[in-house]
XYZ file of C-alpha atoms in Angstrom:
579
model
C -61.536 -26.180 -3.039
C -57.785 -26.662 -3.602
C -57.508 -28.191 -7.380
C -54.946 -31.342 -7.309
C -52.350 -29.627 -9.546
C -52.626 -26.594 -7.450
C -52.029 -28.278 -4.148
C -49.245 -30.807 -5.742
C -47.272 -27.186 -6.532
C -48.102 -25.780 -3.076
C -46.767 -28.643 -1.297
C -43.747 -29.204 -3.227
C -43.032 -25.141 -3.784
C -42.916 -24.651 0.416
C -40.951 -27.516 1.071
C -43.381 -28.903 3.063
C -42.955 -32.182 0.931
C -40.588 -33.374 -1.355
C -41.167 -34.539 -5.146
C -41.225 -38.009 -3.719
C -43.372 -37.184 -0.401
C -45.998 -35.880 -2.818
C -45.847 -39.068 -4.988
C -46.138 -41.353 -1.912
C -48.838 -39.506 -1.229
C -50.965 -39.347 -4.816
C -50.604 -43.134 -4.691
C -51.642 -43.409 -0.994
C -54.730 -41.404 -2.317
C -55.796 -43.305 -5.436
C -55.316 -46.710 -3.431
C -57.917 -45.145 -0.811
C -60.252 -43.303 -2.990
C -59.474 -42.252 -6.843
C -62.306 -40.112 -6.307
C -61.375 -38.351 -3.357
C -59.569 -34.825 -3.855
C -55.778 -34.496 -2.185
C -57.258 -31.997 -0.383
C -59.806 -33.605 1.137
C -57.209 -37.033 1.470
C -54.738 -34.552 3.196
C -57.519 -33.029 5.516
C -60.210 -36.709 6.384
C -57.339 -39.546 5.995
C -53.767 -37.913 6.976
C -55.383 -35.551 9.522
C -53.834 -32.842 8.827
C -55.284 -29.729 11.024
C -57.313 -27.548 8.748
C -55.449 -24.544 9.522
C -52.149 -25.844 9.492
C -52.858 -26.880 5.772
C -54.221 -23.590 4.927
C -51.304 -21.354 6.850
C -49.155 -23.359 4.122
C -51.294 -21.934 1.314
C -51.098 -18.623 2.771
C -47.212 -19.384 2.489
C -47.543 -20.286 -0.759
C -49.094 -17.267 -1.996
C -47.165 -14.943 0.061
C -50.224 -13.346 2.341
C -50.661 -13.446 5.698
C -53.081 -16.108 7.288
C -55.903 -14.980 9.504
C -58.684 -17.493 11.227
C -61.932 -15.432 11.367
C -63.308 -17.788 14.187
C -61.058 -15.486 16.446
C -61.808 -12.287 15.119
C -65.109 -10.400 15.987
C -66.614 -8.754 13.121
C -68.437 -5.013 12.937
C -71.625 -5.535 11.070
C -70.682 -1.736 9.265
C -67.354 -3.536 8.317
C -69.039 -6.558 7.098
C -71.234 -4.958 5.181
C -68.674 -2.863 3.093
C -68.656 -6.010 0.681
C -72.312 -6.660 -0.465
C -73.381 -10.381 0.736
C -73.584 -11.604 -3.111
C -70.012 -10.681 -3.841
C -68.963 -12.174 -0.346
C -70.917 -15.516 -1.144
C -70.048 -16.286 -4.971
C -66.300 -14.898 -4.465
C -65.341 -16.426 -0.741
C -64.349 -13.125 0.573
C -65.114 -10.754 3.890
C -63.650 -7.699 5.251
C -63.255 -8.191 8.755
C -61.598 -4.880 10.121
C -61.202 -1.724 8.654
C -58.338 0.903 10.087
C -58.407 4.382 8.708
C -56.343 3.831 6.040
C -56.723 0.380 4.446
C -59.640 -2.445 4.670
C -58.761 -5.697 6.155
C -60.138 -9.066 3.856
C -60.323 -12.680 4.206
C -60.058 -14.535 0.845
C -59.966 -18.054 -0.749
C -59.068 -16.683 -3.802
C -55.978 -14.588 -3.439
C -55.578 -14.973 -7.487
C -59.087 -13.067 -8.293
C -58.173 -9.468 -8.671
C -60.778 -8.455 -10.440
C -62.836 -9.008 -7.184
C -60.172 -7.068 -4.822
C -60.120 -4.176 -8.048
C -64.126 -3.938 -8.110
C -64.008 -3.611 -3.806
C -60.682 -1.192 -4.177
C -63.120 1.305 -5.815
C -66.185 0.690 -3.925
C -65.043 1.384 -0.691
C -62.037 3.996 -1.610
C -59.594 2.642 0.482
C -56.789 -0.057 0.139
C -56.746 -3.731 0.728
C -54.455 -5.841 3.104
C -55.555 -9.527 2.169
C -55.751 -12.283 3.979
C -55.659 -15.809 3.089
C -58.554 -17.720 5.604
C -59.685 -21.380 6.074
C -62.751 -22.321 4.760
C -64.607 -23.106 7.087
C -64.009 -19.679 9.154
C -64.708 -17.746 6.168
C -68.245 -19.909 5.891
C -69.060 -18.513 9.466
C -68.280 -15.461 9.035
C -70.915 -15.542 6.157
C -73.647 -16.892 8.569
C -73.154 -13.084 9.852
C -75.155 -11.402 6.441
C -78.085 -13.907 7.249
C -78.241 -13.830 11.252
C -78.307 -10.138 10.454
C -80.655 -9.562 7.309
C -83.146 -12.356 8.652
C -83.535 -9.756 12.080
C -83.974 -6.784 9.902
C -86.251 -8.741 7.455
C -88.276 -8.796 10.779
C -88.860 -5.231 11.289
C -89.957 -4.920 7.301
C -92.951 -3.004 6.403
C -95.617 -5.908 6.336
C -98.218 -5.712 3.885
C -100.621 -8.472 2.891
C -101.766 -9.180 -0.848
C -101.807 -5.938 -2.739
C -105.339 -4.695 -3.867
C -106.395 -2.520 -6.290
C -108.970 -1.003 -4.224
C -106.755 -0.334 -0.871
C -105.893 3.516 -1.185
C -103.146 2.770 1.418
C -101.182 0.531 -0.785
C -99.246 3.153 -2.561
C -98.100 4.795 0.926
C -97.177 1.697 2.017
C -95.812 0.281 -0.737
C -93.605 3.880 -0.859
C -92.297 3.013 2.562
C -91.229 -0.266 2.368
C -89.067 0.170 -0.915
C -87.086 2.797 1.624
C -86.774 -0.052 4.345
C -82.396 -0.235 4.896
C -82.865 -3.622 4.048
C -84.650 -3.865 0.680
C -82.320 -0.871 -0.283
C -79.491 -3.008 1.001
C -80.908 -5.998 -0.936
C -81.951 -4.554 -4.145
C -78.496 -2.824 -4.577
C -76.491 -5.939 -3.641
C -78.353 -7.407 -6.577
C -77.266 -4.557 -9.205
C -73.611 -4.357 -7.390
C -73.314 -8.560 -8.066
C -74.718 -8.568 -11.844
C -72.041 -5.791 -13.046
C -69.317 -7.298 -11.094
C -70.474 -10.873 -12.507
C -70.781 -9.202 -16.058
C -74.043 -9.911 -16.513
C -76.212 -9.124 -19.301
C -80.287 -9.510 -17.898
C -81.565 -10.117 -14.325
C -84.384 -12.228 -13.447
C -86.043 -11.589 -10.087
C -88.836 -14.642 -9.816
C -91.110 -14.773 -6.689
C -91.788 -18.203 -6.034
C -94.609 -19.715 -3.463
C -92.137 -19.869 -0.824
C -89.472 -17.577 -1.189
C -87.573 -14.923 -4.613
C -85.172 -16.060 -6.701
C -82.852 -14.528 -8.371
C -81.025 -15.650 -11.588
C -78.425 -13.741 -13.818
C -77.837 -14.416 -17.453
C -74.009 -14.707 -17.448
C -72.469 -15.116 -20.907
C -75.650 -16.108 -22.205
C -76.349 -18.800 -20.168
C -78.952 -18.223 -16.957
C -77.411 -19.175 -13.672
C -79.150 -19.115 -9.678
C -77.338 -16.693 -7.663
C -79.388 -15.877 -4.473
C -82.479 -16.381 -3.000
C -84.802 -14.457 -0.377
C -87.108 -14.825 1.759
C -90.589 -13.778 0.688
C -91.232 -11.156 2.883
C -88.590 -9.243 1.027
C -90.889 -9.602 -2.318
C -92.672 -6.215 -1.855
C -90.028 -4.290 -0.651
C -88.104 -5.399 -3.987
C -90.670 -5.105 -6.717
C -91.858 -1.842 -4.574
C -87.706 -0.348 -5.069
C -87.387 -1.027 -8.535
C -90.520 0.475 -9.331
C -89.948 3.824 -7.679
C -85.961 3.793 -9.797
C -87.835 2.857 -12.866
C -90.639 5.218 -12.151
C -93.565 3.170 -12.773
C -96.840 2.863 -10.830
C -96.436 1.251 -7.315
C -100.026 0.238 -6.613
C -100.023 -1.246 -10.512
C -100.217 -4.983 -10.352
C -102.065 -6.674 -12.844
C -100.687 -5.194 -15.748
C -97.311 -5.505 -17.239
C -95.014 -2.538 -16.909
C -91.996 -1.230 -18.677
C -89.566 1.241 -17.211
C -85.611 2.153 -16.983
C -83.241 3.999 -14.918
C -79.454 4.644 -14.787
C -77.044 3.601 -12.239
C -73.596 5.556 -12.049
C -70.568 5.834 -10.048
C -67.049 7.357 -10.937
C -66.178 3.641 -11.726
C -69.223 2.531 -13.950
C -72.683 4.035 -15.482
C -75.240 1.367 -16.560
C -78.602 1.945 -18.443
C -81.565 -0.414 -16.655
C -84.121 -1.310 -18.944
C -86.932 -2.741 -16.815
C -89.237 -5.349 -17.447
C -92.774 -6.007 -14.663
C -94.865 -9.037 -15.368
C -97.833 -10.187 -13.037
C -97.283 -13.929 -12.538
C -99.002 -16.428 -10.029
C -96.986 -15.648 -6.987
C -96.399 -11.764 -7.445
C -94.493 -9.922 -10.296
C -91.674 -11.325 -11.774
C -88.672 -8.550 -12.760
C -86.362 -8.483 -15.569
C -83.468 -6.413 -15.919
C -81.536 -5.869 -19.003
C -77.908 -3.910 -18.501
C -76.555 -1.702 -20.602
C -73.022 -0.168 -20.576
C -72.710 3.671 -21.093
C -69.187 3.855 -21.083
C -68.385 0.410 -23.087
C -66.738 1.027 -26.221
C -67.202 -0.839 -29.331
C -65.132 -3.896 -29.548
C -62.806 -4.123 -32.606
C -63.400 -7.117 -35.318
C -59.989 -9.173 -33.916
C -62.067 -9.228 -30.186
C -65.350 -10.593 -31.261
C -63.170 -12.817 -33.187
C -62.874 -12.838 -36.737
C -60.320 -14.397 -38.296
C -58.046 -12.531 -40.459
C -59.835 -13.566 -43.853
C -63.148 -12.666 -42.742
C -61.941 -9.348 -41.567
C -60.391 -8.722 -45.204
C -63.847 -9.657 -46.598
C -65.758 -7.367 -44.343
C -63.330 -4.640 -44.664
C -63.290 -4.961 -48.441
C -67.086 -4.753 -48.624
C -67.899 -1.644 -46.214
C -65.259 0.239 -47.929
C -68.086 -0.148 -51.283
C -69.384 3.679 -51.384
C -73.043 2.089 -51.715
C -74.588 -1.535 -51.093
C -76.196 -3.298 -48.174
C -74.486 -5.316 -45.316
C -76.437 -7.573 -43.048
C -75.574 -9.040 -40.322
C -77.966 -12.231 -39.281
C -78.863 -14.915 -36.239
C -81.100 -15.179 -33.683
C -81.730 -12.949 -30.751
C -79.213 -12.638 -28.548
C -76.652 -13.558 -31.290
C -74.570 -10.476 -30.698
C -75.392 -9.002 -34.150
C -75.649 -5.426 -33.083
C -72.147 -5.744 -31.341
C -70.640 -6.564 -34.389
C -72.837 -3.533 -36.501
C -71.302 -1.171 -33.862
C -67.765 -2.681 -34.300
C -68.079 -1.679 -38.048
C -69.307 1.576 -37.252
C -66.057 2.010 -35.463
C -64.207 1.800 -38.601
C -66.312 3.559 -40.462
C -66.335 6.763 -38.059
C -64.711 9.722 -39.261
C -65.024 13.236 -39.468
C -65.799 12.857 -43.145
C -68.436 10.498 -42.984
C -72.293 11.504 -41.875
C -73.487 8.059 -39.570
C -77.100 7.832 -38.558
C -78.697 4.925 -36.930
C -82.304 4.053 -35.799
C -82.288 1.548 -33.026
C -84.160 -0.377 -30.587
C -82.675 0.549 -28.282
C -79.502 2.337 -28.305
C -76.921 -0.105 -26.532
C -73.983 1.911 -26.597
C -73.144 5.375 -27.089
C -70.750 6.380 -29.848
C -69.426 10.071 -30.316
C -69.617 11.506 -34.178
C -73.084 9.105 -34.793
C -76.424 10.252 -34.556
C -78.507 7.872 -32.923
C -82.259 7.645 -32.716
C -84.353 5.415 -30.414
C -87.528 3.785 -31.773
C -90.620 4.802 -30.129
C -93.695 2.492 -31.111
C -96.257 4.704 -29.026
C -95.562 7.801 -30.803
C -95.568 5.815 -34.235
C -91.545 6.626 -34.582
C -90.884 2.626 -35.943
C -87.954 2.001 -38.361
C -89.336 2.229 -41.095
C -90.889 6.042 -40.715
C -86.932 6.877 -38.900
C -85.515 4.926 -41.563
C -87.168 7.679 -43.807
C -86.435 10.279 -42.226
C -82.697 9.743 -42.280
C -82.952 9.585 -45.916
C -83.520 13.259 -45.701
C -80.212 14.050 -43.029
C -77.566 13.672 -45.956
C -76.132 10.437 -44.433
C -73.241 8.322 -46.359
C -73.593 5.364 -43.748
C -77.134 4.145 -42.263
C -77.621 1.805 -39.469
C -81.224 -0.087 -39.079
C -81.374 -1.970 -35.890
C -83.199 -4.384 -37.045
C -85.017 -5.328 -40.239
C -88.467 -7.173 -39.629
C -91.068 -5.911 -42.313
C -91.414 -5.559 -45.846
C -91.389 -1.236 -45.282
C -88.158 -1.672 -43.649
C -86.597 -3.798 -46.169
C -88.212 -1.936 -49.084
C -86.671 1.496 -48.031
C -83.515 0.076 -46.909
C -82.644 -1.735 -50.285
C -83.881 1.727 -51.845
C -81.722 3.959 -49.688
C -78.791 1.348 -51.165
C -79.515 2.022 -54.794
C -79.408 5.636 -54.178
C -76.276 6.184 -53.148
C -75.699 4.801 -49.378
C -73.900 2.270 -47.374
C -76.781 0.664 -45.064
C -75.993 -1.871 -42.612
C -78.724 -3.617 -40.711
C -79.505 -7.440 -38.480
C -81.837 -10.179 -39.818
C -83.669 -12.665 -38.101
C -81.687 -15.860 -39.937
C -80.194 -18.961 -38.853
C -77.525 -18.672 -42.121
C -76.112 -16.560 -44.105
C -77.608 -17.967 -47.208
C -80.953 -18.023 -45.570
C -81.242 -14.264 -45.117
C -81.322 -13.814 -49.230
C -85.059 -16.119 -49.391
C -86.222 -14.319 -46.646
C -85.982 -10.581 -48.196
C -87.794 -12.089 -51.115
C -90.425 -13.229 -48.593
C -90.663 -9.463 -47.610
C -91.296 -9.000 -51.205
C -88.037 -6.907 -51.893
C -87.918 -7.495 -56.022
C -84.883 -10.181 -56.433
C -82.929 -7.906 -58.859
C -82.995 -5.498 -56.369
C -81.181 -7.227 -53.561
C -78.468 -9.513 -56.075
C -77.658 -5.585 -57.059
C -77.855 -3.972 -53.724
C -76.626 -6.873 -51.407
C -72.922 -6.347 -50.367
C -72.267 -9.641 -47.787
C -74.234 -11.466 -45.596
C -72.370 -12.025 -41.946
C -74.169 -14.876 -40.106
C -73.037 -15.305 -36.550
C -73.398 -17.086 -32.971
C -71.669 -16.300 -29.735
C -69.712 -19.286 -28.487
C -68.260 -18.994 -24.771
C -64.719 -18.564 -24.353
C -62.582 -21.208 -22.744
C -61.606 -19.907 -18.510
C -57.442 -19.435 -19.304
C -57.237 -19.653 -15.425
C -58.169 -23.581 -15.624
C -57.603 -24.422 -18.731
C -57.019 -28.324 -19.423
C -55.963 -30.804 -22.720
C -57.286 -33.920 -23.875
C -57.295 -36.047 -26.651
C -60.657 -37.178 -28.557
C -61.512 -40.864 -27.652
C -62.703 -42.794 -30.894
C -66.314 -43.563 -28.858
C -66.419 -39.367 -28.496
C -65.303 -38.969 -31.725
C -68.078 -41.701 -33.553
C -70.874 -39.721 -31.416
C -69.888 -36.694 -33.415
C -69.856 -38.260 -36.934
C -73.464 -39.034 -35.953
C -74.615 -35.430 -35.641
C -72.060 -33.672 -37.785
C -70.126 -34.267 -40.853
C -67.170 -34.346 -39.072
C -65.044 -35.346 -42.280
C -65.984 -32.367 -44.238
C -65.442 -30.464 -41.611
C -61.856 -31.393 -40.790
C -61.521 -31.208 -44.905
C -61.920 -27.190 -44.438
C -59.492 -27.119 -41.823
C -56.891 -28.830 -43.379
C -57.555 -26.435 -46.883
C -57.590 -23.237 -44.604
C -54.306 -23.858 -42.787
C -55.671 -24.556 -39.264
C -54.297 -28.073 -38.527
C -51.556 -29.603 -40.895
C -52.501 -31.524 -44.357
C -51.747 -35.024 -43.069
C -53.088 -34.333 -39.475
C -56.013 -36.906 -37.702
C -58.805 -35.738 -35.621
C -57.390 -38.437 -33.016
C -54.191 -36.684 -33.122
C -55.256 -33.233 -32.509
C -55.313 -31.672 -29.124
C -58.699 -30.134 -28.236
C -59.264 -28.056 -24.955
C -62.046 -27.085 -21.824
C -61.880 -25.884 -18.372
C -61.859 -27.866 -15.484
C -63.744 -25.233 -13.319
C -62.114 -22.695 -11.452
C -63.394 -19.228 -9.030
C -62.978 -17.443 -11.148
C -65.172 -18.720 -13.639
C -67.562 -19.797 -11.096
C -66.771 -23.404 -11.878
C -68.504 -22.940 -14.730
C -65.055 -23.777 -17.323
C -65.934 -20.637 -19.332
C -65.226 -17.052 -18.946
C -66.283 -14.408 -21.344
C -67.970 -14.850 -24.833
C -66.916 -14.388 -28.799
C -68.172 -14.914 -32.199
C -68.365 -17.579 -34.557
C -69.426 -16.307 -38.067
C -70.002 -17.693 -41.902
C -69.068 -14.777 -44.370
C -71.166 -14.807 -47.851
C -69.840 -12.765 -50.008
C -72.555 -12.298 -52.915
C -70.700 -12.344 -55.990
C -72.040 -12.608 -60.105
C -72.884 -16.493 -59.773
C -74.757 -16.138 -56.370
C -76.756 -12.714 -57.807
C -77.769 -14.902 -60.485
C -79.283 -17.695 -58.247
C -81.090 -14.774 -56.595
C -82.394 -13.701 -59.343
C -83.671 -16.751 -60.593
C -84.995 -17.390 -56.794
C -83.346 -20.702 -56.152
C -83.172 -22.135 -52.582
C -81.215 -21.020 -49.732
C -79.617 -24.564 -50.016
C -78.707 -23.884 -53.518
C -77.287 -20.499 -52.699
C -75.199 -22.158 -49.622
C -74.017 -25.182 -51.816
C -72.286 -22.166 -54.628
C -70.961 -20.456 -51.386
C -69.260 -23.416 -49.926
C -67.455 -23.841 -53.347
C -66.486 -20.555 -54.075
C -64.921 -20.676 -50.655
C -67.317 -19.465 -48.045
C -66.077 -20.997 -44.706
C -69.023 -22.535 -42.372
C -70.175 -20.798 -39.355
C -69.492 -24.660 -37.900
C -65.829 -24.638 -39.624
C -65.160 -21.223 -38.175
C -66.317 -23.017 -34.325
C -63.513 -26.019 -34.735
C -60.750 -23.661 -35.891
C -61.140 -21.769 -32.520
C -61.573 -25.370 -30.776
C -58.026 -26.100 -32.366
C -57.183 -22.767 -31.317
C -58.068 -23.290 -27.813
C -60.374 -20.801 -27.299
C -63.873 -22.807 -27.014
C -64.696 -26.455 -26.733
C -66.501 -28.498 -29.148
C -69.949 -28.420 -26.603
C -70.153 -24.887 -27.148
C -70.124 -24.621 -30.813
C -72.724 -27.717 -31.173
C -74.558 -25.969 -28.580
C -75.029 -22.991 -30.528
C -75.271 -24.036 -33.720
C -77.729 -26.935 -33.234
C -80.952 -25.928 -34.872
């Protein structure tokens, strides 16, 4: 669908009406329907021929028009773009020459699409701008011709444990052309989509399946279940676990690689009421850590977290629930930390991205190789700068406080929903207090907010009914009080005054308003006054309250300078940071 603004700029931009035309014609629309889209006005009321209106978009953009209705389409040609890309971005290839690949679009702006396709199929692209409703037929085509191959699957009834032939054909069906076809389509959408875990979920009827897309789960597809087995049966034979296993929970991974991308699966089988229900968690190979101005610290915290890792000994943790993107920011410190000079080990669980000039080592429960016994054995590598993945017990937190006072920089993630938080709960472990108010560099507490879509991007002002909500669940005042001190909106500025921003919904953030994710973070420092509290094991709230007035800038605060800033919306940062 056309936005208004778009289609107000089309219009006008080809000449195919003038400033006033398209004024007559807004008014014409809000007299008949203030609801109703100017497309949709344009297409029901003026009866304007659908293709007419879309060969002036095509105009507009500069690409030729095609209408797929005419065009026959080679199922092999078809198929070069995997259905779930075809679906959630409007596009088809329709012909294919020897030299370039011929596709339909809706979205002639979305080139990360036409990029990821590019260097799938190795060939060029000639776009083509379509009408909607011939690019919707042409996407009947996937089903007419999965649903006739679905047909010819393997069939096999309820799996038993005691049917020998099970694992034969079980074996068979996960090579079936169309569970291959399926299961890869899956993996092709999620790294396309940027997703970070997929859920497969068989269902009475049919198998859904979901992607967790900037940290928020989302329905992309659904199947019919007679393709159940063939799925659970594929990803069992890439992850190398047992086929003819399926009352027990499994875990497996495998690696998917082209010259474009290389992902690590880690695999997740658990036997629910309607079959087995998969999880998939990606991991990049070839991502590289981000650097502290992309996960978005501002440039004070950055000076306090640069100030404290450059301390030759201490501890730096980094805390928030799971998910939180604390290990993303560990491996951004790394970054700066990595030099020839400088012996880095880690122990992890698990390794999420590779970095050259670290030593890395995975956690293995089974073999009794936990944190705290690699955590040890580190000690004796000669390291300056220790990573701990994650510290959850009082062994960990013992030996990593210890490791500290000898002599080394450790850095490591807590389970906290604050900064100040984190100091109680190491006392909880039964880490002595002196020992962490002498060891404890800075505390980073964090959330990941998602990032306005720049693509659709919109103003507004906050109504006073809007803004009395939020004094209801926030201190709103205080809030705006930091602001003002730090610089971010100007001394004598009102919150009715200040321009906040969303997204309206776009394709290329699915509609969704939000593309991509960042931080927002609270930064304690813990200086002489705050070792004392610890030492005399006050409250977290106490410890906050001598933060705040020694400066210490609210994970909150931080979320409303980058709503100022207009890179998230208000919704996301109470969203995250509602406990």
């Amino acid at each position: 669908m056309l936005n208004d603004e778009l289609l107000k700029k089309i219009l006008r931009d080809t000449g195919t009406f003038d400033a006033n035309g398209v004024k007559q014609l807004l008014q014409e629309n809000k007299d008949k329907d203030p609801n109703m889209s100017l497309e949709s006005f344009l297409l029901k009321d003026k009866k304007m021929p659908e293709e007419m209106l879309y060969r002036i978009v095509a105009q507009f953009y500069k690409l030729p028009f095609i209408n797929l209705r005419d065009q026959p389409i080679r199922q092999d040609v078809l198929f070069m773009i995997p259905e779930a890309i075809a679906v959630s971005h409007k596009i088809v290839a329709f012909e294919k020459t020897e030299n370039e690949l011929k596709v339909a679009t809706l979205e002639p702006t979305d080139l990360q699409t036409f990029e990821f396709i590019k260097r799938k199929t190795g060939i060029k692209l000639k776009v083509f701008f379509a009408n909607p409703q011939s690019i919707e037929e042409a996407l009947k085509q996937y089903r007419q011709s999965l649903s006739a191959e679905f047909g010819a699957l393997t069939v096999i009834k309820k799996p038993s444990e005691d049917d020998k032939d099970d694992e034969k054909k079980l074996s068979q069906l996960a090579e079936d052309i169309p569970v291959v076809r399926v299961v890869d389509s899956i993996l092709e959408h999620a790294i396309i989509e940027g997703a970070s875990d997929i859920h497969i979920e068989p269902t009475e009827t049919d198998v859904v399946v979901r992607f967790r897309i900037d940290g928020v789960l989302r329905p992309v597809m659904t199947f019919p279940k007679v393709v159940a087995p063939g799925i659970v049966a594929r990803i069992k034979i890439l992850s190398n676990l047992k086929l003819d296993e399926h009352r027990m929970p499994q875990d497996g991974r495998f690696k998917i690689e082209n010259p474009n991308y290389k992902f690590s699966m880690r695999v997740s089988m658990l036997p629910v009421y309607d079959g087995e229900k998969i999880v998939m968690r990606l991991l990049s190979e070839t991502a590289k850590a981000l650097t502290l101005d992309q996960l978005g610290f501002q440039p004070k915290s950055k000076d306090i977290i640069t100030r404290n890792i450059r301390k030759p000994h201490g501890v730096v943790f980094v805390t928030g629930p799971t998910g939180s993107g604390k290990s993303t920011t560990l491996y951004s410190i790394l970054g700066i930390l990595n030099t020839p000079k400088v012996n880095i080990s880690t122990i992890e669980d698990p390794i999420e991205y590779r970095m050259p000039g670290v030593n890395q080592s995975q956690v293995n429960a089974k073999i009794g190789f936990t944190f705290a016994s690699g955590l040890r054995a580190l000690l004796r590598q000669d390291p300056n700068v220790i990573m701990v993945g994650e510290v959850r017990d009082e062994e960990t937190a013992s030996i990593a406080v210890q490791a500290a006072m000898t002599g080394h920089l450790v850095l490591g993630t807590l389970h906290t929903n604050d900064a100040a938080t984190a100091l109680p709960r190491l006392i909880d472990m039964h880490v002595p207090p002196f020992l962490i108010a002498y060891t404890t560099n800075l505390i980073v507490a964090q959330r990941l907010v998602r990032k306005i879509c720049q693509n659709c991007i919109t103003s507004f002002k906050m109504p006073k009914h809007i803004l009395q909500q939020l004094r209801e669940q926030i201190d709103i005042d205080s809030i705006w009080t930091t602001l003002r001190r730090e610089g971010v909106v100007a001394k004598d500025q009102k919150i009715e005054e200040t321009t906040f921003w969303r997204g309206a919904g776009c394709v290329q953030c699915n509609q969704e308003g939000y593309k991509g994710r960042m931080g927002i973070y609270e930064m304690l420092e813990v200086s002489d006054d705050i070792s004392r509290l610890i030492n005399s094991k006050a409250s977290a709230g106490d410890i906050k309250e001598a933060a705040v007035k020694a400066g210490m800038v609210s994970m909150i605060e931080d979320g409303f300078t980058k709503a100022v800033r207009a890179v998230t919306t208000i919704e996301e940062i109470l969203r995250v940071t509602k406990e």
